[in-house]
Amino acid sequence: MKKYSLAIIVMMLIALLTKASNEAYEQAMRKELQQMKAAESPEALKKSANGFARIAEMMPEEWLPDYYAALALANAGFRSTGGMEEMDALFAQAKKHADKASAISPDNSEIVAIQGFITMGELSVDPNSRGQHLSGVAMQTFGKAIELNKQNPRAIILMAQMEMGMAQFFGQGPEKACGLVDSSLQLFEKEAATKEKGAFQPTWGKEMALGMKENTCK
Amino acid sequence: MLMVQPIFGQSLVKGLVKDQKGNTIPGVNIFLKGTFEGTSSEIDGTYMLQTGEKGVFTLVFQAMGVKPQEFEIELDGSTLEISPTLKESINEMTAVTISAGAMEASDEKKAVVLRPVDIVTVPSAMGDIVGAFQTLPGSATVGNDGRLFVRGGDASETAIFIDGLKVGNAFGTTASNVPTRTRFNPNLFKGSFFSTGGYSAEYGQALSSALALNTVDFPLRNQGDISIMSLGGGFTQTLAGEKNSITASANFFDLSPYQSLIKQNFDWERAPYGWDAEVSGRQKWGKSGVVKAYLHTESNGMKIWQPMPGTEGRGQLVGIQNHYTFGQGSFKQIGKNGWSYYGGVSYSNNVDEIELDHLNVRNQNQVLHSKTVAIKEFSDKFSIKTGLESYLYRYEEQLKSEGLNRSFQDHHAVLFTEADYFVSNKLVFRGGLRAGNSSLSDQTWLDPRVSLAFKFEHEGQLSLAAGKFSQMPVEQLRILDQNLQNTRADHLILNYFLSKNGRTVRAEAFYKDYKQLITYDVAQLLPMPMGFDRIQQNGEGYAQGMDFFFRDRKSFKNTDFWVTYSFVDSKRKFAQFRERVQPAFAPRHNGSVVVKHFIQPLQSQLGISFSFNDGYRYDNPNLPGQMNAKTKSFQDLSLGWSYLPRPNLIIHLACSNVFGRDTIFGYQYASETNEKGIFEGIPIRLQAPRFLFLGIFLTISKDKNANNLNNL
C-alpha cells in the first residue's frame, strides 16, 4: 500500500513537472514566434534562431523548435549581405536544424518543404553554377512535400516559385505556376479558418503567395 | 545605451564575448543549461541575461565557428560579469585546404576550380572528360593521342581512379596517331579530383598525375534518357527508390556515315565503330553508409591504312578489335567515435586483337584492385587515414599467327597512411607514407609525401607539397624484362590559390626530377614499336615550370571564362633517346581560353575554346642529333552551341578547329634513305581538318510528383 501511494505521488510529481515544463515551453515558443515575426534584419533573425535552438535543446522530442530555427536561419541567409561565404554558412546551419527536426518527425511535409526552401537558398547564392544541379533537387523536394501533404500551402507556393523560375528561363507562360499560386491561396484561407488558437503549427507563406499573385499572375 | 538595473530578486549576467584575436563576436547563443533562459550577443559582442532562476547553473556560450564554452555560475540575485574568449573550431567549409597540385571539380566543396557541369560543356572536349582537363593548367594537348599528358610526363604516368579504385586501360585502344577518348560517360560523375603532382599517399603507381573520379550518389527520379548523335546513339534508364537505385544504359557509335559525308585525312578501311553497355546500382546502408556497384563492358574496332614513309601505295593495314570490361563494387560507412571507412574491389580486363598485315597479335591486360581505408578523427584538428591495398596485374601477349605466347603476373601489396593536422583554420600539415612491394620485381619501396597550406587574411592560400613517386614500367616492356624495377620521380610544388566571389586565381611553380627511366633500342617504330633490345634503366631527366589559371564568372553577365598558361621546361633521357631531349609530348608554352556565354532570349549557351602551344618536338634523321626539329605552333579554335528549348531537351552542336588550320603534330620518316640519300618524311596530321558533332539529348520522366501537381 505504502509502495503504491509512493508511486502515485511520484507519478503526480512527474505530471506536475511535465505540465510546468510544457507551460514554460509554450511560453518560450510564443515569445520566440513573436520575435521572429518582428525580425527583419539577418542579425535579428539569427537571434531568433538562437532562441529556437535553446528551446530545441530543452525539448528534444519536439520538432517545431528546430523547424523554426531552420526557418529563421534560412530567412537570414536570404537577407544576408555578407557575401557567398556567410550565406552558405547560414544555410548550412539551417540545414542542420532541419535535419534534426526531420529525425524527430520523419516524413513531415512541413519539414521537407523547409529542406527544399534551404536548397533554394543555396541555389540563390550562386545560380549560374548551382542552378542546373540544385533546381532539380529543390523541385524534387517540394514535390515530395506535396506528396506527403497535398494540403500544405507552403510546399505549393514554394513549388510555384520554382515553376515560375523554370517558365521564365524557358520562355514559357506562367499558367502552371499561377495555378499553384491560386491553389496555395485557397489552402492558406482554409488553414486560417481551421487553425487552433495558440497552436504553433507553421502558418507562414501567405505574403509570398499574395506577392506572386500581385506581380506575375494578374 | 540603455541602463538595466537588476529587478529585485532577479540576477543579471552580462559581459562581452571575444574571439582569440580580440574581435567581438555577435550572435552568440548564451543560455543557462537545463532552462529556457537565454539571450544572444549584440553586434558589439555585449550581452545581458536577466533571470529569476536561483542556484548553481551552467552558462553556455555557443556560436558557429567557435568551440562552445561553459561556466559554472551561482545565481543569487546579484550581478555577474562573464566575458569569455571563445576558441575557434576547425570549420570544414572555411578552413584552409591543401591545393598544391590539385584541381577539384565538385558541387559540394569550396576550393574547387570547376563544377562538374563545366566539364561537359567545354567545346573542345566534345563530351570527353579528359578533353576538359586538357584546358586546365599543367596538361598538354597532344592532338594525335588524346590522352592526358601532365607536365612533361607521358600518358602512362597518369593513373585514373573511379570511386578510389584503379581503372586499367581507361582509354580506348587505338592505332598510332589516331586520337583516343576516355571510355566513361561524363554524366556518371558528380565530381573529380585532378592532381598534377604532389598528391596524397592514397595514390600510387603514377609518376606525374592522378585523376580521381567520383560517381553520382543517388539519382533524383525515375527517368529515361535518349541520345541521338551524328556518330551514334544510346538509351539510359534510371530507376530511383528511397534507399536504392539502378541505372542501365546501352550505346553504340559508328563513324562511317559521318566519314562518308566529310572528307578525312586518314585512309580508313573501316571507320571506328563500337557499342557499350553499363549497369550501376546504389544501395543505402544504414544511416549514413552507401554501397555502389558498377559494370561497364564494350567492344569496338577499326581498320586503317597507315602510310609508310618512303614507300608507294596506301602503306600498312592495321586492324584493331578491342574488348573491355570494367567492374567495381565500393562502400562508404561512418562508424562511431570518429571512425569512418571506405573501400572496394575493381577489375579491368582489356583485350586487343591487332592485325598487322600478316601478323595477328592478341594482348590481354587485367588489373584486380582491392582497397580498404579507415579514417580516425581524433579531434577536429587531427585525423589519420590508413589503407591497405592489393593489386594483381596480369598481362599476356600472343602472336597468334606464329603460335607464340608469353605472359607475366605481378602482385603489389601496398600500405599507406596519412595524417592531417590543423594547427588552426589557417594552417594545416599533412604527412603521408606509401609502402609497396612487387612480387615480380622483388622490390619493396617507401614513398614519403608531405604538404602544408597556409590561408591568408584575404582568403588566398599558399600550399607546398613534396614527395616521392614510384611507377612500374609499361607492360609491353615488363614482359620483355621481368626484372625491371620502379621508375621514380620526385615532386616539389608551390601553389597559390584564391577563390572569392566568383573569381578564381591559381598559380603554381613545380620541379619534377625523374630517375631510373627505361631506355632501349628499337628495331621498328612504325606502325607500332617492335623489336625492343638492350632495355636498361639508366634514363633520367627533369621537368620544371609554372602555370597560371584565372577564372571569372562575375565580371560579365551570364558569362564564365577561364584562361590558362603553362610553361614547361622538360628534358629527359628515355625510350630510344641516347641523351636528354625535350619529349614530343612536352611543348614549352601551352595555353587555353574557354568562354561560355548564356544567351537568355535564345535559351542557349555559346562556348568558345582556344588552345595553343608553341609546337611539338620531333626527330628528323636528316639532321644531326635527336629531337632536333619542331613543328609550327599548334592552335585550335572550337565552338559549341547548346540549346535548351524545354527543360528535358538539349540540342548540342560543336565544331573543332573551326578555321581548318592545318595542324602538324610531327613527322614520320622512312627507316632508310632514298636514292638522293635523304630520309623521306610524311607529316602527322589531324584525322580531318574539322570535327563536327551534333547531339540531341531527351529526358523522359514520368515524374509522379509533376502529375500530382497538375491534378491539384
mmCIF file of C-alpha atoms in Angstrom, chain A residues 3-218:
data_model
loop_
_atom_site.group_PDB
_atom_site.id
_atom_site.type_symbol
_atom_site.label_atom_id
_atom_site.label_comp_id
_atom_site.label_asym_id
_atom_site.label_seq_id
_atom_site.Cartn_x
_atom_site.Cartn_y
_atom_site.Cartn_z
ATOM 1 C CA LYS A 3 4.657 1.472 -2.051
ATOM 2 C CA TYR A 4 1.572 2.119 -4.119
ATOM 3 C CA SER A 5 0.915 5.573 -2.700
ATOM 4 C CA LEU A 6 4.541 6.488 -3.195
ATOM 5 C CA ALA A 7 4.234 5.538 -6.815
ATOM 6 C CA ILE A 8 1.148 7.738 -7.123
ATOM 7 C CA ILE A 9 2.964 10.642 -5.550
ATOM 8 C CA VAL A 10 5.927 10.182 -7.874
ATOM 9 C CA MET A 11 3.631 10.000 -10.885
ATOM 10 C CA MET A 12 1.770 13.086 -9.826
ATOM 11 C CA LEU A 13 5.023 14.890 -9.319
ATOM 12 C CA ILE A 14 6.176 13.891 -12.778
ATOM 13 C CA ALA A 15 2.858 15.034 -14.214
ATOM 14 C CA LEU A 16 3.176 18.343 -12.428
ATOM 15 C CA LEU A 17 6.722 18.835 -13.606
ATOM 16 C CA THR A 18 5.796 17.949 -17.172
ATOM 17 C CA LYS A 19 2.949 20.419 -17.054
ATOM 18 C CA ALA A 20 5.264 23.106 -15.702
ATOM 19 C CA SER A 21 7.752 22.311 -18.421
ATOM 20 C CA ASN A 22 5.002 22.359 -21.048
ATOM 21 C CA GLU A 23 3.840 25.730 -19.879
ATOM 22 C CA ALA A 24 7.386 27.054 -19.974
ATOM 23 C CA TYR A 25 7.759 25.557 -23.449
ATOM 24 C CA GLU A 26 4.595 27.184 -24.695
ATOM 25 C CA GLN A 27 5.558 30.483 -23.184
ATOM 26 C CA ALA A 28 9.020 30.339 -24.718
ATOM 27 C CA MET A 29 7.611 29.373 -28.126
ATOM 28 C CA ARG A 30 5.077 32.188 -28.053
ATOM 29 C CA LYS A 31 7.789 34.689 -27.193
ATOM 30 C CA GLU A 32 10.178 33.478 -29.899
ATOM 31 C CA LEU A 33 7.462 33.291 -32.562
ATOM 32 C CA GLN A 34 6.526 36.858 -31.812
ATOM 33 C CA GLN A 35 10.146 37.966 -32.030
ATOM 34 C CA MET A 36 10.659 36.111 -35.296
ATOM 35 C CA LYS A 37 7.624 37.824 -36.810
ATOM 36 C CA ALA A 38 9.099 41.181 -35.842
ATOM 37 C CA ALA A 39 12.612 40.309 -37.009
ATOM 38 C CA GLU A 40 13.693 41.994 -40.231
ATOM 39 C CA SER A 41 17.480 42.062 -40.296
ATOM 40 C CA PRO A 42 19.627 38.942 -40.639
ATOM 41 C CA GLU A 43 21.035 39.739 -37.173
ATOM 42 C CA ALA A 44 17.573 39.752 -35.588
ATOM 43 C CA LEU A 45 16.706 36.523 -37.408
ATOM 44 C CA LYS A 46 19.900 34.902 -36.149
ATOM 45 C CA LYS A 47 18.945 35.890 -32.590
ATOM 46 C CA SER A 48 15.529 34.404 -33.156
ATOM 47 C CA ALA A 49 17.155 31.197 -34.415
ATOM 48 C CA ASN A 50 19.270 31.165 -31.240
ATOM 49 C CA GLY A 51 16.077 31.359 -29.222
ATOM 50 C CA PHE A 52 14.520 28.400 -31.018
ATOM 51 C CA ALA A 53 17.781 26.473 -30.707
ATOM 52 C CA ARG A 54 17.626 26.977 -26.938
ATOM 53 C CA ILE A 55 14.103 25.611 -26.838
ATOM 54 C CA ALA A 56 15.144 22.687 -29.060
ATOM 55 C CA GLU A 57 17.877 21.867 -26.578
ATOM 56 C CA MET A 58 15.298 21.704 -23.770
ATOM 57 C CA MET A 59 12.643 19.839 -25.732
ATOM 58 C CA PRO A 60 14.436 17.138 -27.718
ATOM 59 C CA GLU A 61 11.122 15.422 -28.585
ATOM 60 C CA GLU A 62 9.576 18.450 -30.300
ATOM 61 C CA TRP A 63 10.254 19.104 -33.996
ATOM 62 C CA LEU A 64 8.859 22.643 -34.071
ATOM 63 C CA PRO A 65 11.740 24.456 -32.301
ATOM 64 C CA ASP A 66 14.296 23.028 -34.753
ATOM 65 C CA TYR A 67 11.893 23.707 -37.617
ATOM 66 C CA TYR A 68 11.623 27.380 -36.695
ATOM 67 C CA ALA A 69 15.363 27.676 -36.049
ATOM 68 C CA ALA A 70 15.862 26.364 -39.610
ATOM 69 C CA LEU A 71 13.281 28.809 -40.991
ATOM 70 C CA ALA A 72 14.828 31.803 -39.201
ATOM 71 C CA LEU A 73 18.331 30.886 -40.384
ATOM 72 C CA ALA A 74 17.162 30.304 -43.963
ATOM 73 C CA ASN A 75 15.486 33.716 -43.971
ATOM 74 C CA ALA A 76 18.668 35.217 -42.500
ATOM 75 C CA GLY A 77 20.563 33.583 -45.365
ATOM 76 C CA PHE A 78 18.238 35.069 -47.993
ATOM 77 C CA ARG A 79 18.555 38.519 -46.464
ATOM 78 C CA SER A 80 22.285 38.365 -45.694
ATOM 79 C CA THR A 81 24.542 40.871 -47.386
ATOM 80 C CA GLY A 82 27.732 39.258 -46.106
ATOM 81 C CA GLY A 83 28.709 37.531 -49.370
ATOM 82 C CA MET A 84 28.651 33.952 -50.577
ATOM 83 C CA GLU A 85 30.592 32.512 -47.676
ATOM 84 C CA GLU A 86 28.310 33.887 -44.953
ATOM 85 C CA MET A 87 25.175 32.924 -46.871
ATOM 86 C CA ASP A 88 26.448 29.391 -47.301
ATOM 87 C CA ALA A 89 27.294 29.184 -43.596
ATOM 88 C CA LEU A 90 23.768 30.275 -42.645
ATOM 89 C CA PHE A 91 22.127 27.787 -44.997
ATOM 90 C CA ALA A 92 24.425 25.047 -43.704
ATOM 91 C CA GLN A 93 23.367 25.861 -40.151
ATOM 92 C CA ALA A 94 19.710 25.925 -41.205
ATOM 93 C CA LYS A 95 20.145 22.518 -42.805
ATOM 94 C CA LYS A 96 21.455 21.083 -39.530
ATOM 95 C CA HIS A 97 18.318 22.170 -37.690
ATOM 96 C CA ALA A 98 16.042 20.946 -40.486
ATOM 97 C CA ASP A 99 17.760 17.553 -40.463
ATOM 98 C CA LYS A 100 17.385 17.386 -36.682
ATOM 99 C CA ALA A 101 13.693 18.188 -36.974
ATOM 100 C CA SER A 102 13.340 15.546 -39.665
ATOM 101 C CA ALA A 103 14.968 12.939 -37.404
ATOM 102 C CA ILE A 104 12.391 13.751 -34.696
ATOM 103 C CA SER A 105 9.450 13.768 -37.103
ATOM 104 C CA PRO A 106 10.194 11.829 -40.307
ATOM 105 C CA ASP A 107 8.064 12.239 -43.441
ATOM 106 C CA ASN A 108 6.715 15.564 -42.234
ATOM 107 C CA SER A 109 5.562 17.689 -45.176
ATOM 108 C CA GLU A 110 6.430 20.965 -43.409
ATOM 109 C CA ILE A 111 9.988 19.863 -42.654
ATOM 110 C CA VAL A 112 10.524 18.535 -46.174
ATOM 111 C CA ALA A 113 9.253 21.883 -47.515
ATOM 112 C CA ILE A 114 11.743 23.772 -45.348
ATOM 113 C CA GLN A 115 14.527 21.490 -46.594
ATOM 114 C CA GLY A 116 13.587 22.458 -50.137
ATOM 115 C CA PHE A 117 13.462 26.121 -49.099
ATOM 116 C CA ILE A 118 17.051 25.820 -47.835
ATOM 117 C CA THR A 119 18.106 24.204 -51.125
ATOM 118 C CA MET A 120 16.520 27.187 -52.910
ATOM 119 C CA GLY A 121 18.670 29.387 -50.694
ATOM 120 C CA GLU A 122 21.851 27.553 -51.588
ATOM 121 C CA LEU A 123 20.881 27.884 -55.235
ATOM 122 C CA SER A 124 20.369 31.639 -54.858
ATOM 123 C CA VAL A 125 23.944 32.065 -53.573
ATOM 124 C CA ASP A 126 25.390 31.165 -56.978
ATOM 125 C CA PRO A 127 22.612 30.467 -59.506
ATOM 126 C CA ASN A 128 24.936 30.326 -62.519
ATOM 127 C CA SER A 129 26.920 27.375 -61.323
ATOM 128 C CA ARG A 130 24.467 25.723 -58.931
ATOM 129 C CA GLY A 131 21.226 26.255 -60.824
ATOM 130 C CA GLN A 132 21.415 23.272 -63.100
ATOM 131 C CA HIS A 133 22.071 20.833 -60.269
ATOM 132 C CA LEU A 134 20.060 22.337 -57.412
ATOM 133 C CA SER A 135 16.887 23.417 -59.208
ATOM 134 C CA GLY A 136 16.137 19.750 -59.845
ATOM 135 C CA VAL A 137 16.830 18.887 -56.222
ATOM 136 C CA ALA A 138 14.614 21.728 -54.949
ATOM 137 C CA MET A 139 11.684 20.788 -57.196
ATOM 138 C CA GLN A 140 12.050 17.156 -56.248
ATOM 139 C CA THR A 141 11.967 18.081 -52.556
ATOM 140 C CA PHE A 142 8.878 20.305 -52.903
ATOM 141 C CA GLY A 143 7.253 17.509 -54.897
ATOM 142 C CA LYS A 144 7.884 15.157 -52.008
ATOM 143 C CA ALA A 145 6.480 17.677 -49.517
ATOM 144 C CA ILE A 146 3.300 17.997 -51.594
ATOM 145 C CA GLU A 147 3.029 14.241 -51.905
ATOM 146 C CA LEU A 148 3.215 13.936 -48.108
ATOM 147 C CA ASN A 149 0.503 16.519 -47.590
ATOM 148 C CA LYS A 150 -1.435 17.885 -50.554
ATOM 149 C CA GLN A 151 -2.962 20.490 -48.239
ATOM 150 C CA ASN A 152 0.377 22.127 -47.360
ATOM 151 C CA PRO A 153 0.154 25.610 -48.865
ATOM 152 C CA ARG A 154 3.853 26.352 -48.166
ATOM 153 C CA ALA A 155 5.059 23.380 -50.176
ATOM 154 C CA ILE A 156 2.813 24.505 -53.035
ATOM 155 C CA ILE A 157 3.795 28.175 -53.054
ATOM 156 C CA LEU A 158 7.493 27.255 -52.918
ATOM 157 C CA MET A 159 6.963 24.869 -55.822
ATOM 158 C CA ALA A 160 5.163 27.710 -57.628
ATOM 159 C CA GLN A 161 8.287 29.854 -57.231
ATOM 160 C CA MET A 162 10.440 27.151 -58.795
ATOM 161 C CA GLU A 163 7.923 26.606 -61.595
ATOM 162 C CA MET A 164 7.904 30.342 -62.247
ATOM 163 C CA GLY A 165 11.690 30.411 -62.458
ATOM 164 C CA MET A 166 11.668 27.490 -64.896
ATOM 165 C CA ALA A 167 8.940 29.096 -67.022
ATOM 166 C CA GLN A 168 10.865 32.363 -67.195
ATOM 167 C CA PHE A 169 14.082 30.532 -68.071
ATOM 168 C CA PHE A 170 12.472 28.567 -70.874
ATOM 169 C CA GLY A 171 10.370 31.482 -72.058
ATOM 170 C CA GLN A 172 7.100 29.753 -71.259
ATOM 171 C CA GLY A 173 3.911 31.221 -69.825
ATOM 172 C CA PRO A 174 3.275 31.467 -66.079
ATOM 173 C CA GLU A 175 -0.014 29.470 -66.207
ATOM 174 C CA LYS A 176 1.252 26.417 -64.369
ATOM 175 C CA ALA A 177 2.928 28.477 -61.635
ATOM 176 C CA CYS A 178 -0.113 30.743 -61.275
ATOM 177 C CA GLY A 179 -2.399 27.735 -60.930
ATOM 178 C CA LEU A 180 -0.257 26.679 -57.998
ATOM 179 C CA VAL A 181 -0.380 30.177 -56.521
ATOM 180 C CA ASP A 182 -4.178 30.081 -56.611
ATOM 181 C CA SER A 183 -4.452 26.674 -55.005
ATOM 182 C CA SER A 184 -1.985 27.725 -52.308
ATOM 183 C CA LEU A 185 -4.061 30.837 -51.571
ATOM 184 C CA GLN A 186 -7.159 28.700 -51.146
ATOM 185 C CA LEU A 187 -5.273 26.445 -48.775
ATOM 186 C CA PHE A 188 -3.964 29.427 -46.817
ATOM 187 C CA GLU A 189 -7.580 30.575 -46.342
ATOM 188 C CA LYS A 190 -8.589 27.129 -45.225
ATOM 189 C CA GLU A 191 -5.645 26.974 -42.848
ATOM 190 C CA ALA A 192 -6.509 30.329 -41.284
ATOM 191 C CA ALA A 193 -10.113 29.191 -40.786
ATOM 192 C CA THR A 194 -9.247 25.930 -39.118
ATOM 193 C CA LYS A 195 -6.205 26.946 -37.127
ATOM 194 C CA GLU A 196 -6.437 26.358 -33.409
ATOM 195 C CA LYS A 197 -5.647 29.402 -31.382
ATOM 196 C CA GLY A 198 -2.294 29.238 -29.690
ATOM 197 C CA ALA A 199 -1.051 26.311 -31.775
ATOM 198 C CA PHE A 200 2.498 26.523 -33.035
ATOM 199 C CA GLN A 201 1.942 24.857 -36.404
ATOM 200 C CA PRO A 202 3.577 26.772 -39.273
ATOM 201 C CA THR A 203 1.325 29.301 -40.966
ATOM 202 C CA TRP A 204 3.797 31.483 -42.852
ATOM 203 C CA GLY A 205 3.935 31.949 -46.610
ATOM 204 C CA LYS A 206 0.707 33.767 -47.451
ATOM 205 C CA GLU A 207 2.524 37.048 -48.204
ATOM 206 C CA MET A 208 4.724 35.189 -50.634
ATOM 207 C CA ALA A 209 1.642 33.880 -52.448
ATOM 208 C CA LEU A 210 -0.057 37.276 -52.468
ATOM 209 C CA GLY A 211 3.117 38.871 -53.778
ATOM 210 C CA MET A 212 3.340 36.405 -56.645
ATOM 211 C CA LYS A 213 -0.348 36.841 -57.408
ATOM 212 C CA GLU A 214 0.112 40.597 -57.461
ATOM 213 C CA ASN A 215 3.286 40.721 -59.512
ATOM 214 C CA THR A 216 3.092 37.908 -62.024
ATOM 215 C CA CYS A 217 -0.333 36.291 -62.029
ATOM 216 C CA LYS A 218 -2.652 39.219 -62.542
#
